[in-house]
XYZ file of C-alpha atoms in Angstrom:
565
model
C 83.640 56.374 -8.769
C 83.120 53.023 -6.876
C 86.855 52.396 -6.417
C 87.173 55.451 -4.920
C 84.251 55.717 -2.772
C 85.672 52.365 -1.338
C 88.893 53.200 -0.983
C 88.008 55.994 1.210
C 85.722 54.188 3.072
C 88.124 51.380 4.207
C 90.587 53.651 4.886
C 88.421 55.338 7.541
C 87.449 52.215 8.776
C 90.810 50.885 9.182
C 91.648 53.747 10.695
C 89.221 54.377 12.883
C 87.552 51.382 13.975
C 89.932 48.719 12.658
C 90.624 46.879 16.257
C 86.875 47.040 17.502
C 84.519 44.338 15.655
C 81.126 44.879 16.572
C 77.382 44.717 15.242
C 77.544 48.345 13.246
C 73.900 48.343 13.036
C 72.899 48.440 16.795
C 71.315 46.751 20.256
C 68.309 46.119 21.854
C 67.535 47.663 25.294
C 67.501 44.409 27.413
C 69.460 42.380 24.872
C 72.905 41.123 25.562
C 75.162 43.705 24.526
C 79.117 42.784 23.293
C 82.186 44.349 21.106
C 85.208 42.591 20.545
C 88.684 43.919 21.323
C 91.313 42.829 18.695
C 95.025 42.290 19.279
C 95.409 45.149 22.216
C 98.313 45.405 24.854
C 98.115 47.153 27.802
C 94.398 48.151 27.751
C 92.315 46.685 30.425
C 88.773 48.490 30.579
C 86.600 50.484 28.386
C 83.884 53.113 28.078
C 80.841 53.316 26.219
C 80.051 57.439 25.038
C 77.758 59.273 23.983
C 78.073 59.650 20.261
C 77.947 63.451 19.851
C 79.480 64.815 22.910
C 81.834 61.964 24.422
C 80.157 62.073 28.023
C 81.302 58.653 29.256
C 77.627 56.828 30.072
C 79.503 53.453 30.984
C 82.836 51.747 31.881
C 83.667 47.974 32.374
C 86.575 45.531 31.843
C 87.470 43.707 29.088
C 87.881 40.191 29.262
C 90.256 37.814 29.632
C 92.517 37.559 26.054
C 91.290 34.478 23.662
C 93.272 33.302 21.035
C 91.565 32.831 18.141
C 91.291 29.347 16.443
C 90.324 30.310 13.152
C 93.137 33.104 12.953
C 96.144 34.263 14.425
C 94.109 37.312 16.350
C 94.004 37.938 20.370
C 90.903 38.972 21.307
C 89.243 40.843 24.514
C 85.292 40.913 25.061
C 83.969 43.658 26.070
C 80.647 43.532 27.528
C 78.270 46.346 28.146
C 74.992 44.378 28.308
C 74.001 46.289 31.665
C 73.713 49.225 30.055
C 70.018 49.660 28.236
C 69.355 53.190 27.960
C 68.496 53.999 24.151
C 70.634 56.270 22.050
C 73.565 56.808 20.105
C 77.078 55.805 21.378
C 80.222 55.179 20.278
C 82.747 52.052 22.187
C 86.742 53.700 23.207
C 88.946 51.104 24.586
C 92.531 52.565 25.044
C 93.548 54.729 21.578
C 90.342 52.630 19.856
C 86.910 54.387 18.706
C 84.144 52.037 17.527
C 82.078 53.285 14.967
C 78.746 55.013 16.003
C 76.350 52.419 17.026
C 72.384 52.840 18.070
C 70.540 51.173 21.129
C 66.837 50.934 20.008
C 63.702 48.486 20.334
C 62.983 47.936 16.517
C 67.150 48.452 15.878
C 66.960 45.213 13.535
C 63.991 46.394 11.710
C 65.836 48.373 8.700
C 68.156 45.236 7.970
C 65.632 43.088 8.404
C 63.405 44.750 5.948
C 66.166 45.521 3.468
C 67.460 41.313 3.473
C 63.744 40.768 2.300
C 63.208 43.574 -0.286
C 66.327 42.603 -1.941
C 64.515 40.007 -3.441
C 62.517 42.874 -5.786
C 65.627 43.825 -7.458
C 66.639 40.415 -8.268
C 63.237 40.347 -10.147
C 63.904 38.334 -13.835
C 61.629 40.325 -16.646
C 60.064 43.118 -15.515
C 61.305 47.084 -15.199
C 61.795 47.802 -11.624
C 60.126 51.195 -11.354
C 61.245 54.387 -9.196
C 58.721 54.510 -7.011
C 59.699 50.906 -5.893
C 63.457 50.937 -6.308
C 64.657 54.362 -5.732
C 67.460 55.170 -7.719
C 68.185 50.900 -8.527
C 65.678 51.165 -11.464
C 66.280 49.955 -14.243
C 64.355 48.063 -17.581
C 63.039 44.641 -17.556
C 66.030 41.867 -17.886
C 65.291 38.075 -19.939
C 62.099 38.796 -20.879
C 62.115 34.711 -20.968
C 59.377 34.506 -23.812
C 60.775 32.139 -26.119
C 62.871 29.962 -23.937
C 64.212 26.761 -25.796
C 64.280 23.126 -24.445
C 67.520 21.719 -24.510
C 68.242 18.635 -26.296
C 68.920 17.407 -22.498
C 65.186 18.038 -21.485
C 63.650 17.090 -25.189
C 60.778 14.658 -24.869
C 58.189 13.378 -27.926
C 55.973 16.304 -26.847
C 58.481 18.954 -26.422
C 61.304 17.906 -28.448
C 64.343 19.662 -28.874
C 64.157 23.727 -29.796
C 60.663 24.076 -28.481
C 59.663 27.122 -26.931
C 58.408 27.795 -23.961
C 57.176 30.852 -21.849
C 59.166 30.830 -18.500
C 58.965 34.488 -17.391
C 59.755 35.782 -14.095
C 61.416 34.218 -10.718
C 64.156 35.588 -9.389
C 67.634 35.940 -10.499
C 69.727 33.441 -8.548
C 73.211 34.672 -7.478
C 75.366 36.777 -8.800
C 74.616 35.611 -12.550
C 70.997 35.580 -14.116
C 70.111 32.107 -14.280
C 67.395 31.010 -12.243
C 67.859 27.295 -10.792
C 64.974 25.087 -9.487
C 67.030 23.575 -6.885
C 68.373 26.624 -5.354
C 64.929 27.836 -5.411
C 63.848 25.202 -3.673
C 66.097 25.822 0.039
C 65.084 29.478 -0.481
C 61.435 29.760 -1.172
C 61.136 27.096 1.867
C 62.846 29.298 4.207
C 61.148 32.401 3.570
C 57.981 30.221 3.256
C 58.630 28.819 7.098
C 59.625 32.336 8.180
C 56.179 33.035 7.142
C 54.066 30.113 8.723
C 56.644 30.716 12.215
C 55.974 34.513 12.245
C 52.890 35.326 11.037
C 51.402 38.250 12.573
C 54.813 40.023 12.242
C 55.239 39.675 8.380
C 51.224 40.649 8.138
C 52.602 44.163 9.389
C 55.730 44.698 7.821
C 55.675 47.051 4.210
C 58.448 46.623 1.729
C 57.173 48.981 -1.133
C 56.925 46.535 -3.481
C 54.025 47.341 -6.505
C 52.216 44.564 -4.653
C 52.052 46.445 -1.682
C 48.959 46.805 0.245
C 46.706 44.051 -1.664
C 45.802 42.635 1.552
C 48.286 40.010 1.758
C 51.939 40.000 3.185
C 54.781 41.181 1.465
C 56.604 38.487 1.970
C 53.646 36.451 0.296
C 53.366 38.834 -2.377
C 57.606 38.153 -2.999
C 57.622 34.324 -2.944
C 54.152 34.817 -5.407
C 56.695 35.923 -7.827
C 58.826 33.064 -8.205
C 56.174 30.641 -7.402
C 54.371 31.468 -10.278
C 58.273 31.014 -12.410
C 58.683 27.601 -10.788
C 55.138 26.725 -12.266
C 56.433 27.128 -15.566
C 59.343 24.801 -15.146
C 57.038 21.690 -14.942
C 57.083 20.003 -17.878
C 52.468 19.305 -18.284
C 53.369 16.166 -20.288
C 54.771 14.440 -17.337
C 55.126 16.417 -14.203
C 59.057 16.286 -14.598
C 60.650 19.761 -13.473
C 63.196 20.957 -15.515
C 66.456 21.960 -13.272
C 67.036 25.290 -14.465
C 66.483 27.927 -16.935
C 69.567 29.648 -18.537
C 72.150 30.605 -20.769
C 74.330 28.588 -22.276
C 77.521 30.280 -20.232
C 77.246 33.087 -18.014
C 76.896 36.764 -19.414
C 79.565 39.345 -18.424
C 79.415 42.246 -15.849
C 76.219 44.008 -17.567
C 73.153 44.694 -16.833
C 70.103 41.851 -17.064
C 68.375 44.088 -20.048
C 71.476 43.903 -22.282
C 72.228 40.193 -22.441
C 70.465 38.788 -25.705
C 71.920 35.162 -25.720
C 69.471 32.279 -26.059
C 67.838 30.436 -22.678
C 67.211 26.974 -22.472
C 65.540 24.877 -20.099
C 67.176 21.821 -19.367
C 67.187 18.238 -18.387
C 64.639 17.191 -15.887
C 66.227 15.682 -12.160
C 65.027 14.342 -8.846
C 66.560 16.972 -6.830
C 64.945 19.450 -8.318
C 61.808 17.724 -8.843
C 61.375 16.694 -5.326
C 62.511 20.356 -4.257
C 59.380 21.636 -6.717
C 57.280 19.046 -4.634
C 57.839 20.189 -1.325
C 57.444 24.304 -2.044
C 54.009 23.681 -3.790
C 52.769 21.501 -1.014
C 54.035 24.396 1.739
C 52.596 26.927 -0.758
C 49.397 25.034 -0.783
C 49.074 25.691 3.106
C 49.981 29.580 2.834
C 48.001 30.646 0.000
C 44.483 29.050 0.304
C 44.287 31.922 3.209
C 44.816 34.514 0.095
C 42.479 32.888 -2.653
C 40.583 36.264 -3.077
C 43.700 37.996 -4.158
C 45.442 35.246 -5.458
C 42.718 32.931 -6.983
C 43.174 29.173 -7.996
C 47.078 29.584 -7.059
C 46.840 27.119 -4.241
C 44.832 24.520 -5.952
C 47.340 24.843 -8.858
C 50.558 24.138 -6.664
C 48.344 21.252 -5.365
C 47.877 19.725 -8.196
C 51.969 20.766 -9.754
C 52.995 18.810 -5.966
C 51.169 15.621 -6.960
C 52.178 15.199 -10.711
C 55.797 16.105 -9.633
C 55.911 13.504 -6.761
C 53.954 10.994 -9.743
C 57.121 11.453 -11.819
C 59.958 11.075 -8.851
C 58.114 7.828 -7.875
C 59.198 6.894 -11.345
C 62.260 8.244 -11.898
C 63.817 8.027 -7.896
C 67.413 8.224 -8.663
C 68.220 10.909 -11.593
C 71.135 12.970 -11.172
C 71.644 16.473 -12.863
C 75.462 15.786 -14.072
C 76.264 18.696 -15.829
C 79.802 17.288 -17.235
C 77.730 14.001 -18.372
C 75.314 15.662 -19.957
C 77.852 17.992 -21.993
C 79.398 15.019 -24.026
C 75.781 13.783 -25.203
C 74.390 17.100 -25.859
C 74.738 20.499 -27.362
C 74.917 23.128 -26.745
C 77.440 22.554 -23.171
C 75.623 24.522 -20.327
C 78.510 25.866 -18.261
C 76.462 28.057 -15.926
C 75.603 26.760 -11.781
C 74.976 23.054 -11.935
C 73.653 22.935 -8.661
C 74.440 18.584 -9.026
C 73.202 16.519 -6.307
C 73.930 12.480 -6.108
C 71.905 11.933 -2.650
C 68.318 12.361 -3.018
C 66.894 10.481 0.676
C 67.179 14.230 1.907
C 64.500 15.657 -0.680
C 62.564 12.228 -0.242
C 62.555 13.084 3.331
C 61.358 17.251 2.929
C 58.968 16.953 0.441
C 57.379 13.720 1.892
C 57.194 15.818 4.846
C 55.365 18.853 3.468
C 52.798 16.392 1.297
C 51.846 14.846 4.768
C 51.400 18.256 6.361
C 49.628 19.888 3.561
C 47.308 16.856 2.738
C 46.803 14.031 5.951
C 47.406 10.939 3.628
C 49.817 8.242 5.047
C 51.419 7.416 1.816
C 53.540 10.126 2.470
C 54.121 9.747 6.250
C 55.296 6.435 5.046
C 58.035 7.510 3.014
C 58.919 10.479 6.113
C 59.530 7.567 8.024
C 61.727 5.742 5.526
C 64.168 8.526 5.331
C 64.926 9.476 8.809
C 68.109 9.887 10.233
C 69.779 10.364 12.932
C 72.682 12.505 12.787
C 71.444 15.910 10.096
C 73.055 18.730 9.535
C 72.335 22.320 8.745
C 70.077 23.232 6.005
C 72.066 24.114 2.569
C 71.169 23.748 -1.079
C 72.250 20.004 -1.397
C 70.847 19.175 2.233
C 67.643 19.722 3.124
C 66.414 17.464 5.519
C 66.435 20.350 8.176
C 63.816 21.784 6.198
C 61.387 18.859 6.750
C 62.454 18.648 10.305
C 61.146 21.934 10.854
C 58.018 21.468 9.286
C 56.727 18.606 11.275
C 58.153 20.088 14.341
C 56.312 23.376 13.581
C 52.778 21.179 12.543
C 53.716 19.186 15.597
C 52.765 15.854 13.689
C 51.604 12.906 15.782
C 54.462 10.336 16.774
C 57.452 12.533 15.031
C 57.604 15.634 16.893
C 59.148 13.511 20.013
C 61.308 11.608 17.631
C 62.425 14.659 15.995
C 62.427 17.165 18.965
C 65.687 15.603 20.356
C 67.849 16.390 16.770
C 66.839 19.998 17.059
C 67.989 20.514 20.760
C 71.116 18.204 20.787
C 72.247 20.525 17.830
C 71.486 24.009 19.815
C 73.023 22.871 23.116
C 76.584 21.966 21.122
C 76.630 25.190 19.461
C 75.653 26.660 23.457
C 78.742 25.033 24.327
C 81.036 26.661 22.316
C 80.389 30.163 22.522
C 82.753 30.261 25.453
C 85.098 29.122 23.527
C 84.902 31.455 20.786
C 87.346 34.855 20.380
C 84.353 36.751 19.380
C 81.631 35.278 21.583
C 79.468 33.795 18.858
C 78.186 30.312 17.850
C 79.595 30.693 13.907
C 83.205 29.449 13.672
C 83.384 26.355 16.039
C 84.746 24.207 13.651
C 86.876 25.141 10.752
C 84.302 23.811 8.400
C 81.711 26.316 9.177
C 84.085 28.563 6.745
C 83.011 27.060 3.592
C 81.228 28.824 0.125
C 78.799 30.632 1.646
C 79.773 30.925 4.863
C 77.215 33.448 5.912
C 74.724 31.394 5.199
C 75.876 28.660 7.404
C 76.130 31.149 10.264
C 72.323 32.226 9.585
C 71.052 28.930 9.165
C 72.882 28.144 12.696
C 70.984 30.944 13.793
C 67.401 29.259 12.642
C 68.454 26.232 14.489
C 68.900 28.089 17.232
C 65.593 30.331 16.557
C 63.960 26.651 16.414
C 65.250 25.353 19.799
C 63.846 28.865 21.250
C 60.480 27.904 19.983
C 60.615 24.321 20.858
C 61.348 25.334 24.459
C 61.059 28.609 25.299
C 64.674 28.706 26.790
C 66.228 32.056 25.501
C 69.251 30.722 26.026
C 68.378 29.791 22.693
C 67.373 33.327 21.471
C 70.670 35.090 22.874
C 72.773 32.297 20.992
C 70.621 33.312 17.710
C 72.198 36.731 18.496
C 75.713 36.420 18.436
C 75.377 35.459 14.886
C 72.939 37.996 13.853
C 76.122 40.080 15.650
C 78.495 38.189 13.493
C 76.631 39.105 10.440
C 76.812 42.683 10.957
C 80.086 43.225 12.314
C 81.620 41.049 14.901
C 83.678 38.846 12.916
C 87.301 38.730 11.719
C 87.150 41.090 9.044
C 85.427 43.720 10.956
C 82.419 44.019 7.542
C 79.039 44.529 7.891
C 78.207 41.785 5.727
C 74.684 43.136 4.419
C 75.034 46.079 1.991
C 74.437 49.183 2.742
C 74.590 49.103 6.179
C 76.999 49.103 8.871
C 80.519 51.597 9.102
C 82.542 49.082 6.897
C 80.348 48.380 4.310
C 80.214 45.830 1.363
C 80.583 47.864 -1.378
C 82.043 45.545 -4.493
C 79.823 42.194 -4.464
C 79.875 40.037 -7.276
C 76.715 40.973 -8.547
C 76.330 41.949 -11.911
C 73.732 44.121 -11.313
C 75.803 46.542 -8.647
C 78.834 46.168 -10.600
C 77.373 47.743 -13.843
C 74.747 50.008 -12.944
C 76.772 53.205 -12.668
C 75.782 53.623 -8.914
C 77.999 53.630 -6.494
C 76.574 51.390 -3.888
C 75.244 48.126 -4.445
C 71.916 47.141 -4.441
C 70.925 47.105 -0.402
C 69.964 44.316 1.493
C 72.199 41.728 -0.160
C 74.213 39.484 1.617
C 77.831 38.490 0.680
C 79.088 34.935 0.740
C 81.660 35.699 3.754
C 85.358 33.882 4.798
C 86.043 31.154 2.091
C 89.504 29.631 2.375
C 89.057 27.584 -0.333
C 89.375 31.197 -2.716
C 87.922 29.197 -5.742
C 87.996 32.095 -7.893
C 92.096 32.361 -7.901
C 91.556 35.855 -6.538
C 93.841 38.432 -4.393
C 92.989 37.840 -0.983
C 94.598 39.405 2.508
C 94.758 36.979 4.515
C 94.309 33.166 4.209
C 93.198 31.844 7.463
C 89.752 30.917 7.880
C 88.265 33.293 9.470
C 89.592 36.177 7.716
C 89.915 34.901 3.743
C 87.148 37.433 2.421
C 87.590 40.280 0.203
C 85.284 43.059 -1.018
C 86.467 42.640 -4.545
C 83.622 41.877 -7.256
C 86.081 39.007 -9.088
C 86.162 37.106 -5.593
C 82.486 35.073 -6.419
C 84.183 32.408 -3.957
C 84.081 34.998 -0.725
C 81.774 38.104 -1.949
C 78.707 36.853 -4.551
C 75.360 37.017 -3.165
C 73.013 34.002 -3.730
C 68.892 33.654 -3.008
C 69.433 30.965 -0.523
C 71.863 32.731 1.869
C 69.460 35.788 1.628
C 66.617 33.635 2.654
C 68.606 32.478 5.837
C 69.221 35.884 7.040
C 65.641 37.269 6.054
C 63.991 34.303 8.501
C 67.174 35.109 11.367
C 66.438 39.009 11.458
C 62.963 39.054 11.211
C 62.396 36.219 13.223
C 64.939 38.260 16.055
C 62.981 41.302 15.535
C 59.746 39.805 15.845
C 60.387 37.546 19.178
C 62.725 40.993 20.706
């Protein structure tokens, strides 16, 4: 039934809207508005109609042809940006038809909404009800009861084939492991999208069971896996274990079928120091909650401290997965999630224990670890994340020092766009096409979403939208990337949940890895330039998985769009 529902649907969209890339979800009123004309001949204008009738409501030219850097594709812009009247359209340039498209206030909003929910149906142990997710219920999945320590992560109190209670937290990619360190990049993102946006996520529902306790959904979602991460701290020494999982991966089934043992295993800076810095953020957010969620913050207070007690003594440990499989048994073969530079987490959660609790120690060891030349955020880099923080807090002394890293960034990725065949800041540089790709182009679009607050400029804010453009639609290969939305839709992620439910489309509001020319998974793909090496095939985990940290990036770049439009 899947196969076939795609098939039909990329046939129409070939067919129909195959030489038009555009955002398929819609446009603000007073926004910029732009579509992007692929490999046409002849055609010089277009006209923007009405979506039931065809009454022409616009015309304009398209722009001069670009030659694509990532690809071999000619493209034309075409902008329509003047035109702000609300309503249902479709784009016809030459033989061409876009899809339908909407011009709304609020047009974000459903995306937006749907990025954050998806984070209930990646739920670990507990049924996911009906009421809450429609016709995505299903039973609880790794209970997580009776998880064993490795022989990794033994200790003289919790030697080897102990159990331990580590239910809940949220499935991490496609798989359903759950991983500290990846945990770590995502719960501070949606954490900061919080502390940025407040009054915007105090308004906005998911229907989650939650719902309508008196704090924010979002709140109530990251309460979830806070209270998982809790259980990864090993109470004998404030070590945090690095992940919680299977021995190998399980096969395309649902979470509820899988019966193989969990272990947690060995302990690591990385994802110690990652622990650190979301329960000192967590700290800040939920002593405003205390009534509904009583003793939580003081706990994370006291889980940052014990944590940062044991990095202090063990600085320097790497999680090496290979290493670790010749000393111990049995091998873990799931995400390793390895990291051999730790002055990044240093920085971070340094940074959050000096927001979160005044005392120089850890202002000492901020300033120790800055640098000058960062990059964007990504599970194995997370400076960024600290950056924003005391940028956001605007800390004494650092906010000028730090200030110039966020702008300097923003301006370069101003003076591409030109540059670009489809008119957005993701794809300057060959590189931005790595694993994950979409995530890089989100995060680019926080950056950007930071400058904007930093200055004001919205300069900054229309940059942020080309990518939220790219994202849904205006890229190479013309998919909405976030499922179940947009004309040419994402229907075959690697997720094992929408691969073996039985239901057609996947579970909404997840977003897929994007263009990945490195095609680690040996898989069929298209094309092979960079821009274009994606395929909507559940065996390609290298260009279509879905993973809890590029989620989080999107989630802060709609909502954060929607909230400042």
């Amino acid at each position: 039934m899947k196969n076939i529902a795609t098939l039909f649907c990329l046939l129409i969209c070939t067919i129909s809207f195959g030489q038009i890339a555009m955002n398929q979800v819609g446009f603000y009123p007073k926004a910029p508005k732009q579509a992007i004309v692929e490999n046409v001949i002849g055609i010089t204008g277009f006209s923007i109609v009405t979506g039931d009738k065809g009454k022409v409501v616009y015309r304009g030219k398209l722009g001069e042809p670009k030659q694509s850097k990532n690809s071999s594709l000619t493209t034309r812009m075409a902008d329509f940006s003047s035109f702000e009247t609300s309503g249902t359209y479709r784009l016809v340039a030459g033989s061409y038809e876009s899809a339908p498209f909407i011009i709304a206030v609020n047009v974000h909003e459903p995306v937006a909404k749907a990025l954050l929910k998806s984070y209930y149906y990646t739920r670990a142990s507990m049924p996911l009800y009906e009421q809450y997710a429609g016709k995505w219920s299903r039973p609880a999945g790794h209970p997580d009861t009776a998880v064993l320590i490795h022989p990794s992560a033994a200790t003289g109190q919790r030697p080897s084939g102990t159990v331990i209670r580590s239910p809940g937290g949220w499935y991490d990619a496609g798989d359903y492991n759950k991983y500290i360190v990846n945990c770590g990049i995502t719960m501070g993102t949606l954490l900061s999208a919080y502390e940025d946006f407040p009054q915007y996520f105090a308004r906005l529902g998911l229907n989650i069971p939650e719902s309508g306790n008196g704090v924010p959904d979002i709140l109530n979602e990251t309460a979830y896996n806070l209270r998982w991460m809790l259980t990864m701290q090993d109470p004998g020494d404030g070590g945090v274990y690095h992940k919680c999982t299977n021995a190998s991966f399980d096969g395309m089934v649902m979470p509820g079928v899988t019966k193989a043992p969990r272990y947690v295993v060995q302990k690591g800076t990385a994802a110690t120091l990652g622990f650190v810095a979301v329960m000192a953020q967590s700290v800040r957010v939920y002593k405003a909650f205390s009534s509904v969620y009583p003793g939580l913050a003081d706990s994370c207070l006291l889980a940052a401290w014990k944590a940062w007690q044991w990095a202090q003594h063990n600085p320097s440990v790497e999680y090496n997965q290979d290493g670790m499989n010749k000393r111990y048994q049995p091998a873990i073969t799931t995400g390793a999630y390895g990291d051999r530079r730790f002055g990044d987490e240093w920085f971070w959660a340094a940074s959050e224990m000096y927001v979160t609790t005044s005392e120089p120690v850890y202002k000492t060891v901020v300033s120790e670890y800055t640098i000058d030349r960062p990059s964007l955020p990504s599970w194995g880099d997370v400076y960024m994340l600290g950056v924003y923080t005391l940028l956001r807090k605007d800390t004494k002394n650092m906010a000028n020092q730090l200030r110039p890293v966020v702008i300097q960034m923003a301006d370069r990725y101003l003076e591409n766009i030109s540059g670009n065949a489809f008119g957005v800041v993701m794809g300057e540089q060959r590189s931005d096409f790595v694993w994950g790709s979409n995530g890089v182009a989100a995060n680019q679009g926080i950056l950007l979403i930071q400058a904007y607050l930093l200055t004001k400029d919205k300069k900054y804010l229309g940059a942020a939208l080309t990518n939220v453009d790219y994202l849904l639609g205006r890229n190479a290969t013309g998919y909405c990337f976030v499922t179940g939305f947009g004309a040419r839709q994402v229907m075959h992620p690697h997720h094992r949940p929408s691969e073996a439910d039985g239901i057609a489309d996947p579970v909404p509001g997840l977003l897929a890895g994007g263009p990945n020319p490195g095609m680690q998974d040996k898989c069929q793909y298209e094309y092979t330039d960079p821009e274009r090496t994606y395929t909507d095939n559940v065996c390609s985990y290298a260009s279509n998985e879905t993973a809890i940290n590029w989620n989080a990036a999107a989630v802060y770049l709609l909502n954060a769009i929607e909230a400042l439009e």
